[in-house]
Amino acid sequence: MWGYDLEYAGVTAAERHIKIMDRPNIPVPVINRKEINIPGRDGILYSEEKTVDDIPINVRMNFSGKLQEWFEHARTVKGWLLQGGVHQLKFSDDPEYFYRVKKVELSEIEREFRIIGRFTAVFFCSGYHYLAIGDKGYAVDDVKYNPYYTSHPVYTIRGEGVCNLKVNGKIMTVQNIGQNVTIDTERMITYRTDGTLANTSVNGDYEDLYLNPGYNEIEVTDGFDVEIIPNWRCL
């Protein structure tokens, strides 16, 4: 589709000389609920599990070029879209939000008129839609109010000694900061800036550090600096 584009892993389709054939449909995520049957009561009760299923986003694309360049274009497609890791997916008509892609699958690349390649990329994403402004670091006071869905932030603490991070009355204790430590509540891991895991340095539950909708109380032991990536998101 002329003028319409997407960005994946920091690179646009246009930069890879790939065109989007049509705007994709976006599935609505399924909110997981537990069914509860109570004897003597009509119907079923549903208890929200506070999790959602992943969603697949199908995007039809194509490329064209000189006859002798067809296979090079195909290799470019595969190298770009099949790279490992978790990456962001943005659409040009919604640049303030992104999807968090866990994996990509490609259909076969159909060859037409010897110079055109058509294929479908399926992006398997977290069911949430993330705000681009929520993917950078903020001071504590800037993230206490969460106008969106429950988020799983990343906390980076700097200082020396034992630190208590208190969120909405619940505490996670870091036994030895050692200059810095990062607490990733989405992946439920703790590590240092050099990548060294420090899971054994913390006591507490990662779920207790989530940012709820509305106002959140966040406190940290005096003498420590905290930077928070809020990972604001909505359905």
Coordinates of N, CA and C in Angstrom, one line a residue:
M1 N 0.9 -1.2 0.0 CA 0.0 0.0 0.0 C 0.9 1.2 0.0
W2 N 0.7 2.1 -1.0 CA 1.6 3.3 -1.1 C 1.3 4.2 0.0
G3 N 2.4 4.7 0.6 CA 2.3 5.7 1.7 C 2.0 5.1 3.1
Y4 N 1.8 3.8 3.1 CA 1.5 3.1 4.4 C 2.8 2.2 4.7
D5 N 3.2 2.3 6.0 CA 4.4 1.6 6.3 C 4.3 1.0 7.7
L6 N 5.3 0.1 8.1 CA 5.4 -0.4 9.4 C 6.9 -0.4 9.8
E7 N 7.2 -0.4 11.1 CA 8.5 -0.4 11.6 C 8.7 -1.6 12.5
Y8 N 9.7 -2.4 12.2 CA 9.9 -3.6 13.0 C 11.4 -3.6 13.4
A9 N 11.6 -3.8 14.7 CA 13.0 -3.9 15.2 C 13.8 -2.6 14.8
G10 N 13.1 -1.5 14.8 CA 13.8 -0.2 14.5 C 14.0 0.1 13.0
V11 N 13.5 -0.8 12.1 CA 13.7 -0.6 10.7 C 12.3 -0.6 10.0
T12 N 12.1 0.3 9.1 CA 10.8 0.3 8.4 C 10.8 -0.6 7.2
A13 N 9.7 -1.0 6.7 CA 9.5 -1.8 5.5 C 10.1 -1.0 4.3
A14 N 9.8 0.3 4.3 CA 10.3 1.1 3.1 C 11.8 1.0 3.0
E15 N 12.5 1.0 4.2 CA 13.9 1.0 4.2 C 14.4 -0.3 3.6
R16 N 13.6 -1.4 3.7 CA 14.0 -2.7 3.1 C 13.4 -2.8 1.7
H17 N 12.8 -1.7 1.1 CA 12.2 -1.8 -0.2 C 11.1 -2.8 -0.3
I18 N 10.3 -2.8 0.8 CA 9.1 -3.7 0.9 C 7.9 -2.8 1.1
K19 N 6.8 -3.2 0.4 CA 5.6 -2.5 0.4 C 4.5 -3.3 1.2
I20 N 3.7 -2.5 1.9 CA 2.6 -3.1 2.7 C 1.4 -3.2 1.7
M21 N 0.8 -4.3 1.5 CA -0.3 -4.5 0.5 C -1.6 -3.9 1.1
D22 N -1.9 -4.1 2.4 CA -3.1 -3.5 2.9 C -3.0 -3.3 4.4
R23 N -3.8 -2.5 5.0 CA -3.7 -2.3 6.5 C -4.2 -3.5 7.2
P24 N -3.5 -4.0 8.1 CA -3.8 -5.3 8.8 C -5.0 -5.1 9.7
N25 N -5.7 -6.2 9.9 CA -6.7 -6.3 11.0 C -6.0 -6.6 12.3
I26 N -6.5 -6.0 13.4 CA -5.9 -6.2 14.7 C -6.8 -7.0 15.5
P27 N -6.4 -8.2 15.9 CA -7.3 -9.1 16.8 C -7.5 -8.4 18.2
V28 N -8.6 -8.7 18.8 CA -8.9 -8.3 20.1 C -8.4 -9.3 21.1
P29 N -7.5 -9.0 22.0 CA -7.0 -10.0 22.9 C -8.1 -10.7 23.8
V30 N -7.9 -11.9 24.1 CA -8.8 -12.6 25.0 C -8.3 -12.5 26.4
I31 N -9.2 -11.9 27.3 CA -8.8 -11.8 28.7 C -9.1 -13.1 29.4
N32 N -8.1 -13.7 30.0 CA -8.3 -15.0 30.7 C -9.1 -14.9 31.9
R33 N -10.1 -15.7 32.0 CA -11.0 -15.7 33.1 C -11.2 -17.2 33.6
K34 N -11.3 -17.4 34.9 CA -11.5 -18.7 35.5 C -13.0 -18.8 35.7
E35 N -13.5 -20.0 35.3 CA -15.0 -20.3 35.5 C -15.2 -20.9 36.9
I36 N -16.2 -20.4 37.6 CA -16.5 -20.9 38.9 C -18.0 -21.3 38.9
N37 N -18.2 -22.6 39.2 CA -19.5 -23.2 39.3 C -19.9 -23.3 40.8
I38 N -21.0 -22.7 41.2 CA -21.4 -22.8 42.6 C -22.7 -23.6 42.6
P39 N -22.7 -24.7 43.3 CA -23.9 -25.6 43.4 C -25.1 -24.7 43.9
G40 N -26.3 -24.9 43.2 CA -27.5 -24.2 43.6 C -27.6 -22.8 43.1
R41 N -26.6 -22.3 42.4 CA -26.6 -21.0 41.8 C -26.7 -21.1 40.3
D42 N -27.6 -20.2 39.7 CA -27.7 -20.2 38.3 C -26.5 -19.6 37.6
G43 N -26.2 -20.2 36.5 CA -25.1 -19.6 35.7 C -23.7 -19.9 36.2
I44 N -22.7 -19.2 35.6 CA -21.3 -19.4 36.0 C -20.7 -18.1 36.4
L45 N -19.9 -18.1 37.4 CA -19.2 -16.9 37.8 C -17.8 -16.9 37.1
Y46 N -17.3 -15.7 36.8 CA -16.0 -15.6 36.1 C -15.1 -14.7 36.9
S47 N -13.9 -15.2 37.2 CA -12.9 -14.5 37.9 C -11.7 -14.2 37.0
E48 N -11.4 -12.9 36.9 CA -10.4 -12.5 36.0 C -9.0 -12.9 36.5
E49 N -8.2 -13.4 35.6 CA -6.8 -13.9 36.0 C -5.8 -12.8 35.8
K50 N -6.2 -11.6 35.3 CA -5.3 -10.5 35.0 C -4.3 -10.8 34.0
T51 N -4.6 -11.7 33.1 CA -3.6 -12.0 32.0 C -4.4 -12.0 30.7
V52 N -3.7 -11.8 29.6 CA -4.4 -11.9 28.3 C -3.6 -12.8 27.4
D53 N -4.2 -13.4 26.4 CA -3.5 -14.2 25.4 C -2.7 -13.4 24.4
D54 N -1.7 -13.9 23.8 CA -1.0 -13.3 22.7 C -2.0 -13.1 21.5
I55 N -1.6 -12.2 20.6 CA -2.4 -12.0 19.4 C -1.5 -12.2 18.2
P56 N -2.0 -12.7 17.1 CA -1.2 -12.8 15.8 C -1.7 -11.6 14.9
I57 N -0.8 -10.9 14.4 CA -1.1 -9.8 13.4 C -0.6 -10.2 12.1
N58 N -1.4 -10.4 11.1 CA -1.0 -10.8 9.8 C -0.9 -9.6 8.8
V59 N 0.3 -9.5 8.2 CA 0.5 -8.4 7.3 C 1.0 -8.9 6.0
R60 N 0.3 -8.5 4.9 CA 0.6 -8.9 3.6 C 1.6 -7.9 3.0
M61 N 2.7 -8.4 2.4 CA 3.7 -7.5 1.9 C 4.2 -8.0 0.5
N62 N 4.9 -7.1 -0.2 CA 5.5 -7.6 -1.4 C 6.8 -6.7 -1.7
F63 N 7.6 -7.2 -2.6 CA 8.7 -6.5 -3.1 C 8.9 -6.7 -4.6
S64 N 9.6 -5.8 -5.2 CA 9.8 -6.0 -6.7 C 11.2 -5.4 -7.0
G65 N 11.7 -5.8 -8.1 CA 13.0 -5.3 -8.5 C 13.5 -6.0 -9.7
K66 N 14.8 -5.8 -10.0 CA 15.3 -6.4 -11.2 C 15.3 -7.9 -11.1
L67 N 15.3 -8.6 -12.2 CA 15.2 -10.1 -12.2 C 16.3 -10.7 -11.4
Q68 N 17.5 -10.2 -11.6 CA 18.7 -10.8 -10.9 C 18.8 -10.5 -9.4
E69 N 17.8 -9.6 -8.9 CA 17.9 -9.2 -7.5 C 16.8 -9.9 -6.7
W70 N 16.0 -10.7 -7.3 CA 14.8 -11.3 -6.6 C 15.3 -12.1 -5.4
F71 N 16.3 -13.0 -5.5 CA 16.7 -13.8 -4.4 C 17.4 -12.9 -3.3
E72 N 18.0 -11.9 -3.7 CA 18.6 -11.0 -2.7 C 17.5 -10.3 -1.9
H73 N 16.4 -9.9 -2.5 CA 15.3 -9.3 -1.8 C 14.7 -10.3 -0.8
A74 N 14.6 -11.5 -1.3 CA 14.0 -12.6 -0.4 C 14.9 -12.8 0.8
R75 N 16.2 -12.8 0.6 CA 17.1 -13.0 1.8 C 17.0 -11.8 2.7
T76 N 16.8 -10.6 2.2 CA 16.6 -9.4 3.0 C 15.4 -9.5 3.9
V77 N 14.3 -10.0 3.3 CA 13.0 -10.2 4.0 C 13.2 -11.1 5.2
K78 N 13.9 -12.3 4.9 CA 14.0 -13.3 6.0 C 15.0 -12.8 7.1
G79 N 16.1 -12.1 6.6 CA 17.0 -11.6 7.6 C 16.4 -10.6 8.6
W80 N 15.6 -9.7 8.0 CA 14.9 -8.7 8.8 C 13.9 -9.2 9.7
L81 N 13.0 -10.0 9.2 CA 11.8 -10.4 10.0 C 12.0 -11.6 10.8
L82 N 13.0 -12.5 10.5 CA 13.2 -13.7 11.3 C 14.3 -13.6 12.3
Q83 N 14.8 -12.4 12.6 CA 15.8 -12.2 13.6 C 15.3 -12.5 15.0
G84 N 16.1 -13.1 15.8 CA 15.7 -13.5 17.1 C 15.5 -12.3 18.1
G85 N 14.9 -12.6 19.2 CA 14.6 -11.6 20.2 C 13.2 -11.0 20.2
V86 N 12.9 -10.2 21.2 CA 11.7 -9.5 21.3 C 11.9 -8.1 20.8
H87 N 11.0 -7.7 19.8 CA 11.1 -6.4 19.2 C 9.8 -5.7 19.1
Q88 N 9.9 -4.4 18.8 CA 8.7 -3.5 18.7 C 8.2 -3.5 17.3
L89 N 6.9 -3.5 17.1 CA 6.2 -3.3 15.9 C 5.3 -2.1 15.9
K90 N 5.6 -1.1 15.0 CA 4.8 0.1 14.9 C 4.2 0.2 13.5
F91 N 3.0 0.8 13.5 CA 2.4 1.1 12.2 C 2.4 2.6 12.0
S92 N 2.5 3.0 10.7 CA 2.7 4.4 10.4 C 1.5 5.3 10.7
D93 N 0.3 4.7 10.8 CA -0.9 5.5 11.2 C -1.2 5.4 12.7
D94 N -0.3 4.9 13.5 CA -0.4 4.9 14.9 C 1.0 4.9 15.6
P95 N 1.8 5.9 15.3 CA 3.2 5.9 15.7 C 3.4 6.1 17.2
E96 N 2.4 6.5 18.0 CA 2.6 6.7 19.4 C 2.5 5.4 20.2
Y97 N 2.2 4.3 19.5 CA 2.0 3.0 20.2 C 2.8 2.0 19.5
F98 N 3.1 0.9 20.2 CA 3.8 -0.3 19.5 C 3.3 -1.6 20.1
Y99 N 3.5 -2.6 19.4 CA 3.2 -4.0 19.9 C 4.6 -4.6 20.2
R100 N 4.6 -5.5 21.2 CA 5.8 -6.2 21.6 C 5.7 -7.6 20.9
V101 N 6.6 -7.8 19.9 CA 6.6 -9.0 19.1 C 7.5 -10.1 19.8
K102 N 6.9 -11.3 19.9 CA 7.7 -12.4 20.5 C 8.3 -13.3 19.5
K103 N 7.6 -13.4 18.3 CA 8.2 -14.2 17.2 C 7.5 -13.8 15.9
V104 N 8.1 -14.1 14.8 CA 7.5 -13.8 13.5 C 7.6 -15.1 12.7
E105 N 6.5 -15.4 12.0 CA 6.5 -16.5 11.0 C 6.2 -15.9 9.6
L106 N 6.8 -16.5 8.6 CA 6.6 -16.1 7.2 C 6.0 -17.2 6.4
S107 N 5.0 -16.8 5.5 CA 4.5 -17.7 4.6 C 5.6 -17.9 3.5
E108 N 5.3 -18.8 2.6 CA 6.2 -19.0 1.4 C 6.2 -17.7 0.6
I109 N 7.3 -17.3 0.0 CA 7.4 -16.1 -0.8 C 7.0 -16.5 -2.2
E110 N 5.8 -16.0 -2.6 CA 5.3 -16.3 -4.0 C 6.0 -15.4 -5.0
R111 N 6.4 -16.0 -6.1 CA 7.1 -15.3 -7.1 C 6.1 -15.0 -8.3
E112 N 5.9 -13.8 -8.6 CA 5.1 -13.4 -9.7 C 5.8 -12.6 -10.8
F113 N 5.6 -12.9 -12.0 CA 6.2 -12.2 -13.1 C 7.8 -12.2 -13.0
R114 N 8.3 -13.1 -12.2 CA 9.7 -13.3 -12.0 C 10.4 -12.2 -11.2
I115 N 9.8 -11.0 -11.1 CA 10.4 -9.9 -10.4 C 9.7 -9.5 -9.1
I116 N 8.5 -10.0 -8.8 CA 7.7 -9.7 -7.7 C 7.7 -10.8 -6.7
G117 N 7.8 -10.5 -5.4 CA 7.7 -11.4 -4.3 C 6.6 -11.0 -3.4
R118 N 5.6 -11.9 -3.2 CA 4.5 -11.7 -2.3 C 4.6 -12.7 -1.1
F119 N 4.3 -12.2 0.1 CA 4.3 -13.0 1.3 C 3.5 -12.4 2.4
T120 N 3.2 -13.2 3.4 CA 2.5 -12.8 4.6 C 3.4 -13.0 5.8
A121 N 3.6 -11.9 6.6 CA 4.3 -12.0 7.9 C 3.3 -12.1 9.0
V122 N 3.5 -13.0 9.9 CA 2.6 -13.1 11.0 C 3.4 -12.8 12.3
F123 N 3.0 -11.7 12.9 CA 3.7 -11.2 14.1 C 2.9 -11.7 15.3
F124 N 3.6 -12.5 16.1 CA 2.9 -13.0 17.4 C 3.3 -12.0 18.5
C125 N 2.3 -11.3 19.0 CA 2.6 -10.2 19.9 C 1.9 -10.4 21.3
S126 N 2.4 -9.8 22.3 CA 1.7 -9.6 23.5 C 0.4 -9.0 23.2
G127 N -0.7 -9.4 24.0 CA -2.0 -8.9 23.7 C -2.2 -7.4 24.1
Y128 N -1.2 -6.8 24.7 CA -1.3 -5.4 25.0 C -0.7 -4.5 24.0
H129 N -1.2 -3.2 24.0 CA -0.7 -2.2 23.1 C 0.1 -1.2 24.0
Y130 N 1.4 -1.0 23.7 CA 2.2 -0.2 24.6 C 2.4 1.2 24.1
L131 N 2.5 2.1 25.0 CA 2.8 3.5 24.6 C 4.3 3.7 24.4
A132 N 4.6 4.4 23.4 CA 6.0 4.7 23.1 C 6.6 5.5 24.2
I133 N 5.9 6.4 24.8 CA 6.4 7.3 25.8 C 6.7 6.5 27.1
G134 N 6.1 5.3 27.2 CA 6.3 4.5 28.4 C 7.5 3.6 28.4
D135 N 8.2 3.7 27.3 CA 9.4 2.9 27.1 C 10.7 3.6 27.4
K136 N 10.6 4.6 28.2 CA 11.9 5.3 28.6 C 11.8 5.6 30.1
G137 N 13.0 6.0 30.6 CA 13.1 6.1 32.1 C 12.6 7.4 32.6
Y138 N 11.9 7.3 33.8 CA 11.3 8.5 34.5 C 11.7 8.5 35.9
A139 N 11.6 9.7 36.5 CA 11.7 9.8 38.0 C 10.5 9.2 38.7
V140 N 10.6 8.9 39.9 CA 9.5 8.2 40.7 C 8.2 9.0 40.6
D141 N 8.3 10.3 40.8 CA 7.1 11.2 40.9 C 6.4 11.2 39.5
D142 N 7.1 11.0 38.4 CA 6.5 11.1 37.1 C 5.6 9.9 36.7
V143 N 5.7 8.8 37.5 CA 5.0 7.6 37.1 C 4.0 7.1 38.2
K144 N 3.9 7.9 39.2 CA 3.0 7.4 40.3 C 1.5 7.3 39.8
Y145 N 1.1 8.2 38.9 CA -0.2 8.1 38.4 C -0.2 7.3 37.1
N146 N -1.0 6.2 37.0 CA -1.0 5.4 35.8 C -2.5 5.4 35.3
P147 N -2.7 6.1 34.2 CA -4.0 6.3 33.6 C -4.4 5.1 32.7
Y148 N -3.6 4.1 32.6 CA -3.8 3.0 31.7 C -4.0 1.7 32.4
Y149 N -3.8 0.6 31.8 CA -4.0 -0.8 32.3 C -2.8 -1.1 33.3
T150 N -3.0 -2.1 34.1 CA -1.9 -2.5 35.0 C -0.6 -2.7 34.2
S151 N 0.5 -2.1 34.7 CA 1.7 -2.2 33.9 C 2.8 -2.9 34.7
H152 N 3.8 -3.5 34.0 CA 4.9 -4.2 34.6 C 6.2 -3.4 34.3
P153 N 6.5 -2.6 35.2 CA 7.6 -1.6 35.0 C 9.0 -2.3 35.2
V154 N 10.0 -1.5 34.8 CA 11.4 -1.9 35.1 C 12.0 -0.8 36.0
Y155 N 12.6 -1.3 37.1 CA 13.2 -0.3 38.1 C 14.7 -0.5 38.0
T156 N 15.4 0.6 37.9 CA 16.8 0.6 38.0 C 17.2 1.5 39.2
I157 N 17.9 0.8 40.2 CA 18.3 1.4 41.4 C 19.8 1.6 41.5
R158 N 20.2 2.8 41.9 CA 21.6 3.1 42.0 C 22.0 3.5 43.4
G159 N 23.1 3.0 43.9 CA 23.5 3.3 45.3 C 24.4 2.2 45.8
E160 N 24.6 2.2 47.1 CA 25.4 1.2 47.8 C 24.7 0.7 49.0
G161 N 24.7 -0.6 49.3 CA 24.1 -1.1 50.5 C 22.7 -1.8 50.3
V162 N 22.0 -1.9 51.4 CA 20.6 -2.6 51.3 C 19.6 -1.5 51.1
C163 N 18.7 -1.8 50.1 CA 17.7 -0.9 49.7 C 16.3 -1.6 49.7
N164 N 15.3 -0.8 50.3 CA 13.9 -1.3 50.2 C 13.1 -0.5 49.2
L165 N 12.5 -1.2 48.2 CA 11.7 -0.6 47.3 C 10.2 -0.9 47.7
K166 N 9.4 0.1 48.0 CA 8.1 -0.1 48.5 C 7.1 0.5 47.5
V167 N 6.2 -0.4 47.0 CA 5.2 0.0 46.0 C 3.8 -0.4 46.6
N168 N 3.0 0.6 46.8 CA 1.6 0.3 47.3 C 1.6 -0.5 48.6
G169 N 2.6 -0.2 49.5 CA 2.6 -0.9 50.8 C 3.3 -2.2 50.8
K170 N 3.8 -2.7 49.6 CA 4.5 -4.0 49.6 C 6.0 -3.7 49.2
I171 N 6.8 -4.5 49.9 CA 8.3 -4.2 49.8 C 9.1 -5.3 49.1
M172 N 10.0 -4.9 48.3 CA 11.0 -5.8 47.8 C 12.4 -5.2 48.3
T173 N 13.2 -6.1 48.9 CA 14.4 -5.7 49.5 C 15.6 -6.2 48.6
V174 N 16.5 -5.3 48.3 CA 17.7 -5.6 47.5 C 18.8 -5.7 48.6
Q175 N 19.4 -6.8 48.7 CA 20.4 -7.0 49.8 C 21.7 -6.2 49.6
N176 N 22.1 -6.2 48.3 CA 23.4 -5.5 48.0 C 23.3 -4.9 46.6
I177 N 23.1 -3.6 46.6 CA 22.9 -2.9 45.3 C 24.2 -3.1 44.5
G178 N 25.3 -2.8 45.1 CA 26.6 -2.9 44.4 C 26.7 -1.9 43.2
Q179 N 26.3 -0.6 43.5 CA 26.3 0.5 42.5 C 25.0 0.5 41.7
N180 N 24.5 -0.6 41.2 CA 23.3 -0.6 40.4 C 22.7 -2.0 40.3
V181 N 21.4 -2.0 40.2 CA 20.6 -3.2 40.0 C 19.4 -2.9 39.2
T182 N 18.9 -3.7 38.3 CA 17.7 -3.5 37.5 C 16.7 -4.6 37.8
I183 N 15.5 -4.2 38.2 CA 14.4 -5.2 38.5 C 13.4 -5.1 37.4
D184 N 13.3 -6.2 36.6 CA 12.4 -6.3 35.5 C 11.2 -7.1 35.9
T185 N 10.1 -6.5 36.2 CA 8.9 -7.2 36.7 C 8.2 -7.9 35.6
E186 N 8.4 -7.6 34.3 CA 7.8 -8.3 33.2 C 8.4 -9.7 33.0
R187 N 9.7 -9.7 33.0 CA 10.5 -11.0 32.8 C 10.8 -11.6 34.2
M188 N 10.5 -10.9 35.3 CA 10.7 -11.4 36.6 C 12.1 -11.8 36.8
I189 N 13.1 -10.9 36.5 CA 14.5 -11.2 36.7 C 15.1 -9.9 37.2
T190 N 16.2 -10.0 37.9 CA 17.0 -8.9 38.4 C 18.4 -9.1 37.9
Y191 N 19.0 -8.0 37.4 CA 20.4 -8.0 36.8 C 21.1 -6.7 37.0
R192 N 22.4 -6.7 36.7 CA 23.2 -5.5 36.8 C 23.4 -5.0 35.3
T193 N 23.9 -3.8 35.2 CA 24.0 -3.2 33.9 C 24.9 -3.9 33.0
D194 N 25.8 -4.7 33.5 CA 26.7 -5.6 32.7 C 26.0 -6.9 32.3
G195 N 24.8 -7.1 32.7 CA 24.0 -8.3 32.3 C 24.1 -9.4 33.3
T196 N 24.9 -9.2 34.4 CA 25.0 -10.3 35.4 C 23.7 -10.4 36.2
L197 N 23.2 -11.7 36.2 CA 22.0 -11.9 37.0 C 22.2 -11.7 38.5
A198 N 21.2 -11.1 39.1 CA 21.3 -10.8 40.6 C 20.0 -11.2 41.3
N199 N 19.4 -12.3 40.8 CA 18.1 -12.7 41.3 C 18.2 -13.0 42.8
T200 N 19.3 -13.6 43.2 CA 19.5 -14.0 44.6 C 19.6 -12.8 45.6
S201 N 19.8 -11.6 45.0 CA 20.0 -10.4 45.8 C 18.7 -9.7 46.3
V202 N 17.5 -10.2 45.7 CA 16.3 -9.6 46.1 C 15.4 -10.5 46.8
N203 N 14.6 -10.0 47.7 CA 13.6 -10.7 48.5 C 12.3 -10.0 48.3
G204 N 11.3 -10.7 47.8 CA 10.0 -10.1 47.6 C 9.4 -10.7 46.3
D205 N 8.2 -10.2 46.0 CA 7.5 -10.7 44.8 C 7.4 -9.6 43.7
Y206 N 7.8 -10.0 42.5 CA 7.8 -9.1 41.4 C 6.4 -8.5 41.2
E207 N 5.4 -9.3 41.3 CA 4.0 -8.9 41.1 C 3.6 -7.7 42.0
D208 N 4.3 -7.6 43.2 CA 4.0 -6.5 44.1 C 4.5 -5.2 43.6
L209 N 5.3 -5.2 42.6 CA 5.9 -3.9 42.1 C 5.1 -3.4 40.8
Y210 N 4.1 -4.1 40.4 CA 3.3 -3.6 39.3 C 2.7 -2.3 39.6
L211 N 2.4 -1.5 38.6 CA 1.8 -0.2 38.7 C 0.3 -0.4 38.3
N212 N -0.6 -0.2 39.3 CA -2.0 -0.3 39.1 C -2.6 0.9 38.4
P213 N -3.8 0.7 37.8 CA -4.4 1.9 37.3 C -4.7 2.9 38.4
G214 N -4.6 4.2 38.1 CA -4.8 5.2 39.1 C -3.5 5.6 39.9
Y215 N -3.6 6.0 41.1 CA -2.5 6.5 41.9 C -1.7 5.3 42.5
N216 N -0.4 5.4 42.5 CA 0.5 4.4 43.1 C 1.4 5.1 44.1
E217 N 1.6 4.5 45.2 CA 2.6 5.0 46.2 C 3.9 4.2 46.0
I218 N 4.9 5.0 45.7 CA 6.3 4.4 45.5 C 7.3 5.1 46.4
E219 N 8.0 4.3 47.2 CA 9.0 4.8 48.1 C 10.3 4.0 48.0
V220 N 11.4 4.6 48.2 CA 12.7 4.0 48.2 C 13.6 4.5 49.4
T221 N 14.4 3.6 49.9 CA 15.3 3.9 51.0 C 16.1 5.2 50.6
D222 N 16.2 6.1 51.6 CA 17.0 7.3 51.4 C 18.4 7.0 51.0
G223 N 19.0 7.8 50.1 CA 20.3 7.6 49.6 C 20.4 6.8 48.3
F224 N 19.3 6.4 47.8 CA 19.3 5.6 46.6 C 18.5 6.4 45.5
D225 N 19.0 6.3 44.2 CA 18.3 6.9 43.1 C 17.5 5.8 42.3
V226 N 16.3 6.1 41.9 CA 15.5 5.1 41.2 C 15.1 5.7 39.9
E227 N 15.2 5.0 38.8 CA 14.7 5.3 37.5 C 13.7 4.2 37.1
I228 N 12.5 4.6 36.6 CA 11.5 3.6 36.3 C 11.0 3.8 34.8
I229 N 11.1 2.6 34.1 CA 10.5 2.5 32.8 C 9.1 1.9 33.0
P230 N 8.0 2.7 32.9 CA 6.7 2.3 33.4 C 6.1 1.2 32.5
N231 N 6.5 1.1 31.2 CA 5.8 0.2 30.3 C 4.3 0.3 30.3
W232 N 3.8 1.6 30.2 CA 2.4 1.9 30.1 C 1.8 1.1 28.9
R233 N 0.6 0.6 29.1 CA 0.0 -0.2 28.1 C -1.5 -0.2 28.3
C234 N -2.2 -0.6 27.2 CA -3.7 -0.7 27.2 C -4.0 -1.9 26.3
L235 N -5.3 -2.2 26.3 CA -5.8 -3.3 25.5 C -6.1 -2.9 24.1

